[in-house]
mmCIF file of C-alpha atoms in Angstrom:
data_model
loop_
_atom_site.group_PDB
_atom_site.id
_atom_site.type_symbol
_atom_site.label_atom_id
_atom_site.label_comp_id
_atom_site.label_asym_id
_atom_site.label_seq_id
_atom_site.Cartn_x
_atom_site.Cartn_y
_atom_site.Cartn_z
ATOM 1 C CA MET A 1 36.072 80.382 210.789
ATOM 2 C CA ALA A 2 36.298 82.441 207.612
ATOM 3 C CA VAL A 3 37.549 79.410 205.682
ATOM 4 C CA CYS A 4 34.714 77.242 207.012
ATOM 5 C CA SER A 5 32.181 79.912 206.095
ATOM 6 C CA LEU A 6 33.597 80.176 202.578
ATOM 7 C CA MET A 7 33.546 76.407 202.104
ATOM 8 C CA SER A 8 29.959 76.288 203.339
ATOM 9 C CA ARG A 9 28.909 78.920 200.801
ATOM 10 C CA VAL A 10 30.697 77.059 197.995
ATOM 11 C CA VAL A 11 28.987 73.767 198.864
ATOM 12 C CA THR A 12 25.616 75.467 199.205
ATOM 13 C CA GLY A 13 26.077 77.192 195.850
ATOM 14 C CA ALA A 14 26.982 73.939 194.146
ATOM 15 C CA MET A 15 23.943 72.212 195.639
ATOM 16 C CA LEU A 16 21.670 75.013 194.433
ATOM 17 C CA VAL A 17 23.077 74.784 190.901
ATOM 18 C CA LEU A 18 22.578 71.011 190.886
ATOM 19 C CA ALA A 19 19.034 71.335 192.193
ATOM 20 C CA ALA A 20 18.189 73.934 189.555
ATOM 21 C CA THR A 21 19.625 71.738 186.803
ATOM 22 C CA GLN A 22 17.626 68.747 188.013
ATOM 23 C CA ALA A 23 14.470 70.843 188.243
ATOM 24 C CA ARG A 24 14.851 72.056 184.656
ATOM 25 C CA ALA A 25 15.435 68.480 183.492
ATOM 26 C CA ALA A 26 12.313 67.334 185.345
ATOM 27 C CA GLU A 27 10.221 70.015 183.644
ATOM 28 C CA GLU A 28 11.364 69.094 180.132
ATOM 29 C CA PRO A 29 9.802 65.986 178.566
ATOM 30 C CA SER A 30 12.254 63.190 177.902
ATOM 31 C CA ARG A 31 12.783 62.027 174.338
ATOM 32 C CA LEU A 32 11.709 58.632 175.681
ATOM 33 C CA ASP A 33 8.183 59.937 176.319
ATOM 34 C CA GLN A 34 8.087 61.704 172.957
ATOM 35 C CA VAL A 35 9.014 58.521 171.066
ATOM 36 C CA LEU A 36 6.466 56.509 173.024
ATOM 37 C CA GLU A 37 3.772 59.061 172.179
ATOM 38 C CA ARG A 38 4.461 59.424 168.448
ATOM 39 C CA LYS A 39 5.464 55.753 167.969
ATOM 40 C CA VAL A 40 8.318 56.745 165.655
ATOM 41 C CA LEU A 41 12.050 56.618 166.385
ATOM 42 C CA THR A 42 13.993 58.829 163.959
ATOM 43 C CA VAL A 43 17.509 57.531 163.327
ATOM 44 C CA CYS A 44 20.274 59.506 161.620
ATOM 45 C CA THR A 45 22.605 57.234 159.651
ATOM 46 C CA THR A 46 25.134 57.659 156.834
ATOM 47 C CA GLY A 47 24.425 54.623 154.651
ATOM 48 C CA ASP A 48 28.071 54.432 153.525
ATOM 49 C CA TYR A 49 29.736 52.403 156.262
ATOM 50 C CA ARG A 50 29.645 48.636 156.063
ATOM 51 C CA PRO A 51 29.016 46.602 158.132
ATOM 52 C CA PHE A 52 27.180 49.212 160.231
ATOM 53 C CA SER A 53 25.036 51.257 157.851
ATOM 54 C CA TYR A 54 24.868 50.795 154.097
ATOM 55 C CA ARG A 55 22.479 51.676 151.291
ATOM 56 C CA PRO A 56 23.528 50.688 147.765
ATOM 57 C CA ASP A 57 22.658 52.923 144.822
ATOM 58 C CA GLY A 58 19.019 52.455 143.866
ATOM 59 C CA ALA A 59 18.087 50.669 147.102
ATOM 60 C CA ASN A 60 15.117 51.853 149.118
ATOM 61 C CA ASP A 61 16.401 50.748 152.480
ATOM 62 C CA PHE A 62 19.513 50.570 154.648
ATOM 63 C CA VAL A 63 21.217 47.414 155.883
ATOM 64 C CA GLY A 64 23.820 46.781 158.554
ATOM 65 C CA ILE A 65 24.535 46.175 162.226
ATOM 66 C CA ASP A 66 23.280 49.554 163.401
ATOM 67 C CA ILE A 67 20.227 49.383 161.156
ATOM 68 C CA ASP A 68 19.148 46.073 162.693
ATOM 69 C CA LEU A 69 19.896 47.380 166.187
ATOM 70 C CA ALA A 70 17.895 50.552 165.521
ATOM 71 C CA ARG A 71 14.888 48.478 164.500
ATOM 72 C CA SER A 72 15.272 46.406 167.655
ATOM 73 C CA LEU A 73 15.428 49.550 169.818
ATOM 74 C CA ALA A 74 12.339 50.943 168.079
ATOM 75 C CA LYS A 75 10.462 47.684 168.553
ATOM 76 C CA SER A 76 11.219 47.773 172.271
ATOM 77 C CA LEU A 77 9.503 51.174 172.321
ATOM 78 C CA ASP A 78 6.482 49.974 170.304
ATOM 79 C CA ALA A 79 7.670 52.350 167.608
ATOM 80 C CA GLU A 80 8.809 52.279 163.986
ATOM 81 C CA ALA A 81 12.385 53.131 163.055
ATOM 82 C CA VAL A 82 12.506 55.882 160.406
ATOM 83 C CA PHE A 83 15.967 56.474 158.944
ATOM 84 C CA VAL A 84 17.309 59.905 158.000
ATOM 85 C CA GLN A 85 20.382 59.836 155.759
ATOM 86 C CA THR A 86 23.218 62.148 156.702
ATOM 87 C CA LYS A 87 26.922 62.641 155.950
ATOM 88 C CA TRP A 88 29.811 62.374 158.381
ATOM 89 C CA SER A 89 30.566 66.064 157.972
ATOM 90 C CA ASN A 90 26.947 66.934 158.946
ATOM 91 C CA LEU A 91 26.368 64.166 161.477
ATOM 92 C CA LEU A 92 26.039 66.240 164.649
ATOM 93 C CA ALA A 93 24.074 69.069 163.058
ATOM 94 C CA ASP A 94 21.589 66.691 161.412
ATOM 95 C CA PHE A 95 21.272 64.616 164.569
ATOM 96 C CA LYS A 96 20.441 67.621 166.752
ATOM 97 C CA ALA A 97 17.975 69.029 164.220
ATOM 98 C CA LYS A 98 16.240 65.936 162.887
ATOM 99 C CA CYS A 99 16.761 62.741 164.903
ATOM 100 C CA ASP A 100 16.173 60.998 168.213
ATOM 101 C CA VAL A 101 19.348 58.911 167.912
ATOM 102 C CA ALA A 102 22.234 58.515 165.496
ATOM 103 C CA MET A 103 23.454 54.997 164.709
ATOM 104 C CA SER A 104 26.050 54.418 162.028
ATOM 105 C CA GLY A 105 29.112 52.818 163.595
ATOM 106 C CA ILE A 106 29.843 56.107 165.367
ATOM 107 C CA SER A 107 33.150 56.417 167.193
ATOM 108 C CA VAL A 108 33.002 57.880 170.681
ATOM 109 C CA THR A 109 35.074 61.085 170.686
ATOM 110 C CA LEU A 110 35.402 63.896 173.185
ATOM 111 C CA PRO A 111 34.412 66.611 170.653
ATOM 112 C CA ARG A 112 31.186 64.700 169.943
ATOM 113 C CA GLN A 113 30.663 64.157 173.669
ATOM 114 C CA ARG A 114 30.675 67.947 174.172
ATOM 115 C CA GLU A 115 27.552 68.244 172.021
ATOM 116 C CA ALA A 116 25.639 65.031 172.753
ATOM 117 C CA TYR A 117 25.365 62.028 175.026
ATOM 118 C CA PHE A 118 26.586 58.578 174.054
ATOM 119 C CA SER A 119 25.050 55.300 175.095
ATOM 120 C CA ASP A 120 27.232 52.792 176.858
ATOM 121 C CA MET A 121 29.930 51.553 174.526
ATOM 122 C CA TYR A 122 28.759 48.601 172.437
ATOM 123 C CA LEU A 123 31.922 47.767 170.504
ATOM 124 C CA VAL A 124 35.636 48.207 171.188
ATOM 125 C CA ASN A 125 37.317 49.050 167.939
ATOM 126 C CA GLY A 126 40.335 50.888 166.591
ATOM 127 C CA LYS A 127 41.941 52.192 163.439
ATOM 128 C CA ALA A 128 43.692 49.657 161.209
ATOM 129 C CA PRO A 129 45.104 49.942 157.681
ATOM 130 C CA ILE A 130 43.912 48.099 154.602
ATOM 131 C CA VAL A 131 46.280 47.782 151.640
ATOM 132 C CA ARG A 132 46.947 45.645 148.585
ATOM 133 C CA CYS A 133 47.965 42.231 149.870
ATOM 134 C CA ASP A 134 51.415 42.505 148.281
ATOM 135 C CA ASP A 135 52.068 45.579 150.459
ATOM 136 C CA VAL A 136 51.152 44.207 153.895
ATOM 137 C CA ALA A 137 54.764 43.952 155.059
ATOM 138 C CA LYS A 138 55.450 47.505 153.866
ATOM 139 C CA TYR A 139 52.751 49.213 155.952
ATOM 140 C CA GLN A 140 52.973 47.626 159.390
ATOM 141 C CA THR A 141 53.159 50.797 161.485
ATOM 142 C CA THR A 142 52.016 54.407 161.519
ATOM 143 C CA ASP A 143 55.601 55.523 160.854
ATOM 144 C CA ALA A 144 55.832 53.235 157.832
ATOM 145 C CA ILE A 145 52.622 54.684 156.391
ATOM 146 C CA ASN A 146 53.527 58.276 157.244
ATOM 147 C CA GLN A 147 55.936 58.762 154.352
ATOM 148 C CA PRO A 148 55.828 61.298 151.487
ATOM 149 C CA SER A 149 55.520 58.529 148.901
ATOM 150 C CA THR A 150 52.439 56.940 150.523
ATOM 151 C CA ARG A 151 49.017 57.802 149.099
ATOM 152 C CA VAL A 152 46.448 57.631 151.910
ATOM 153 C CA VAL A 153 42.809 57.800 150.837
ATOM 154 C CA VAL A 154 40.097 58.905 153.301
ATOM 155 C CA ASN A 155 36.406 59.746 153.312
ATOM 156 C CA PRO A 156 35.901 63.370 154.381
ATOM 157 C CA GLY A 157 34.410 64.606 157.616
ATOM 158 C CA GLY A 158 34.721 61.643 159.973
ATOM 159 C CA THR A 159 37.257 60.144 162.342
ATOM 160 C CA ASN A 160 39.144 58.454 159.473
ATOM 161 C CA GLU A 161 40.102 61.858 158.085
ATOM 162 C CA LYS A 162 40.877 63.189 161.561
ATOM 163 C CA PHE A 163 43.190 60.234 162.238
ATOM 164 C CA ALA A 164 44.982 60.741 158.922
ATOM 165 C CA ARG A 165 45.408 64.486 159.469
ATOM 166 C CA ALA A 166 46.748 63.939 162.992
ATOM 167 C CA ASN A 167 49.004 60.941 162.401
ATOM 168 C CA LEU A 168 49.818 60.753 158.686
ATOM 169 C CA ALA A 169 50.511 64.384 157.816
ATOM 170 C CA ARG A 170 53.692 63.568 155.857
ATOM 171 C CA ALA A 171 51.833 61.207 153.526
ATOM 172 C CA GLN A 172 49.762 62.267 150.516
ATOM 173 C CA ILE A 173 46.212 62.469 151.895
ATOM 174 C CA GLN A 174 43.576 62.080 149.195
ATOM 175 C CA LEU A 175 39.887 62.771 149.884
ATOM 176 C CA PHE A 176 37.362 60.493 148.193
ATOM 177 C CA PRO A 177 33.682 61.363 148.717
ATOM 178 C CA ASP A 178 31.963 57.968 148.401
ATOM 179 C CA ASN A 179 32.887 55.701 151.302
ATOM 180 C CA ARG A 180 30.942 52.823 149.724
ATOM 181 C CA VAL A 181 33.433 52.395 146.844
ATOM 182 C CA ILE A 182 36.539 54.030 148.283
ATOM 183 C CA TRP A 183 38.234 50.641 148.483
ATOM 184 C CA GLN A 184 38.502 50.509 144.700
ATOM 185 C CA GLU A 185 41.000 53.378 144.880
ATOM 186 C CA ILE A 186 43.449 51.000 146.552
ATOM 187 C CA ALA A 187 42.549 47.931 144.498
ATOM 188 C CA GLN A 188 43.044 49.824 141.231
ATOM 189 C CA GLY A 189 46.331 51.395 142.282
ATOM 190 C CA ARG A 190 45.212 55.017 142.671
ATOM 191 C CA ALA A 191 45.934 54.939 146.426
ATOM 192 C CA ASP A 192 48.052 52.771 148.705
ATOM 193 C CA VAL A 193 46.424 52.770 152.145
ATOM 194 C CA MET A 194 43.184 53.491 153.920
ATOM 195 C CA VAL A 195 42.986 53.552 157.713
ATOM 196 C CA ALA A 196 39.537 52.745 159.076
ATOM 197 C CA GLU A 197 37.896 50.848 161.940
ATOM 198 C CA SER A 198 39.279 47.342 162.378
ATOM 199 C CA VAL A 199 35.874 45.651 162.040
ATOM 200 C CA GLU A 200 35.325 47.513 158.768
ATOM 201 C CA VAL A 201 38.661 46.571 157.201
ATOM 202 C CA LYS A 202 38.088 42.938 158.188
ATOM 203 C CA LEU A 203 34.825 42.936 156.236
ATOM 204 C CA GLN A 204 36.267 44.780 153.240
ATOM 205 C CA GLU A 205 39.083 42.215 153.087
ATOM 206 C CA LYS A 206 36.403 39.540 152.600
ATOM 207 C CA LEU A 207 34.572 41.574 149.986
ATOM 208 C CA HIS A 208 37.599 42.636 147.919
ATOM 209 C CA PRO A 209 40.038 39.883 146.939
ATOM 210 C CA GLY A 210 43.494 41.382 146.674
ATOM 211 C CA LEU A 211 43.024 43.727 149.646
ATOM 212 C CA CYS A 212 44.304 42.777 153.090
ATOM 213 C CA ALA A 213 43.726 44.272 156.524
ATOM 214 C CA VAL A 214 46.973 44.955 158.381
ATOM 215 C CA ASN A 215 46.972 43.678 161.976
ATOM 216 C CA PRO A 216 43.269 44.439 162.572
ATOM 217 C CA ASP A 217 43.399 42.694 165.966
ATOM 218 C CA ARG A 218 46.226 45.040 167.006
ATOM 219 C CA PRO A 219 44.864 48.394 165.806
ATOM 220 C CA LEU A 220 46.884 51.589 165.575
ATOM 221 C CA GLN A 221 44.529 53.412 167.928
ATOM 222 C CA TYR A 222 42.060 52.413 170.633
ATOM 223 C CA GLY A 223 38.451 53.258 169.907
ATOM 224 C CA GLU A 224 34.876 52.652 171.061
ATOM 225 C CA MET A 225 31.508 52.886 169.334
ATOM 226 C CA GLY A 226 28.230 54.046 170.804
ATOM 227 C CA ILE A 227 24.777 55.393 170.004
ATOM 228 C CA LEU A 228 24.502 59.183 169.804
ATOM 229 C CA LEU A 229 21.770 60.521 172.107
ATOM 230 C CA PRO A 230 20.332 63.942 173.015
ATOM 231 C CA ARG A 231 22.534 65.861 175.406
ATOM 232 C CA GLY A 232 21.121 66.179 178.927
ATOM 233 C CA ASP A 233 18.397 63.541 178.577
ATOM 234 C CA GLY A 234 19.406 61.077 181.285
ATOM 235 C CA VAL A 235 16.036 59.319 181.212
ATOM 236 C CA PHE A 236 16.345 58.398 177.536
ATOM 237 C CA LYS A 237 20.007 57.407 177.933
ATOM 238 C CA ALA A 238 19.137 55.114 180.853
ATOM 239 C CA TYR A 239 16.505 53.380 178.715
ATOM 240 C CA VAL A 240 18.822 52.930 175.721
ATOM 241 C CA ASP A 241 21.630 51.635 177.944
ATOM 242 C CA GLN A 242 19.296 49.092 179.545
ATOM 243 C CA TRP A 243 17.984 47.964 176.144
ATOM 244 C CA LEU A 244 21.572 47.570 174.922
ATOM 245 C CA HIS A 245 22.549 45.590 178.022
ATOM 246 C CA LEU A 246 19.643 43.194 177.506
ATOM 247 C CA ALA A 247 20.391 42.835 173.776
ATOM 248 C CA LYS A 248 23.916 41.739 174.657
ATOM 249 C CA ALA A 249 22.860 39.490 177.533
ATOM 250 C CA SER A 250 20.230 37.714 175.413
ATOM 251 C CA GLY A 251 22.624 37.062 172.511
ATOM 252 C CA GLU A 252 20.667 39.315 170.127
ATOM 253 C CA PHE A 253 23.563 41.735 169.690
ATOM 254 C CA GLU A 254 26.010 38.956 168.798
ATOM 255 C CA ARG A 255 23.551 37.460 166.287
ATOM 256 C CA VAL A 256 23.123 40.839 164.591
ATOM 257 C CA VAL A 257 26.882 41.352 164.308
ATOM 258 C CA ASP A 258 27.490 37.840 162.979
ATOM 259 C CA ALA A 259 24.735 38.146 160.372
ATOM 260 C CA ASN A 260 26.193 41.391 158.993
ATOM 261 C CA MET A 261 29.799 40.220 158.862
ATOM 262 C CA LYS A 262 29.110 37.511 156.259
#
């Protein structure tokens, strides 16, 4: 009887906590309603990550897969997409302080999930190396890259640096601040390898003759990408997930990706 009584109190306590959480959520306005009211969707983005988010020097606007998708999401809300530039090292802080969503080819990670919601995954991706084409056979595996003689270049603050620190600690890790032109470090012989998302290295291979992606369809690490959303706002997440589902079902998502991979 004592055990049954204890279990009953535990279940009752859990139900009360859940009810209180739901009540607080019901009292707080969803970001969905706020966006609908102000008719502006603020989007944090880095502008340094082709093909997802890119703004060349001197340009007034961003281009890329996530930029086009952000405009589509805003349009579905009868709102205008307003972009707020951030850096990978400040992504979460800027998102929580300034933006409704963050869209920049953002990898889904558990540390980020602790501080925010993610939309449903929209792209399966993974880390793959890019090297000078003459060196493709030399850098086929993580172990082959993770050697004291290998110069690995990374942009600071994002998952590329985290992957390098965790898996390539024996190599010479070089930080380079501008992810838009980091590829020139390899092309001009100042670095040997960069490990980035497979879709990114595929595009950079097209844009930089002499550089080759290494096994991009068999990446070194599994990864997913999603849209960063306010933590706890299930109403807004449900809307974004449904919009994303319809964008994929209608073919819009595929058209956006194809247009930005040329």
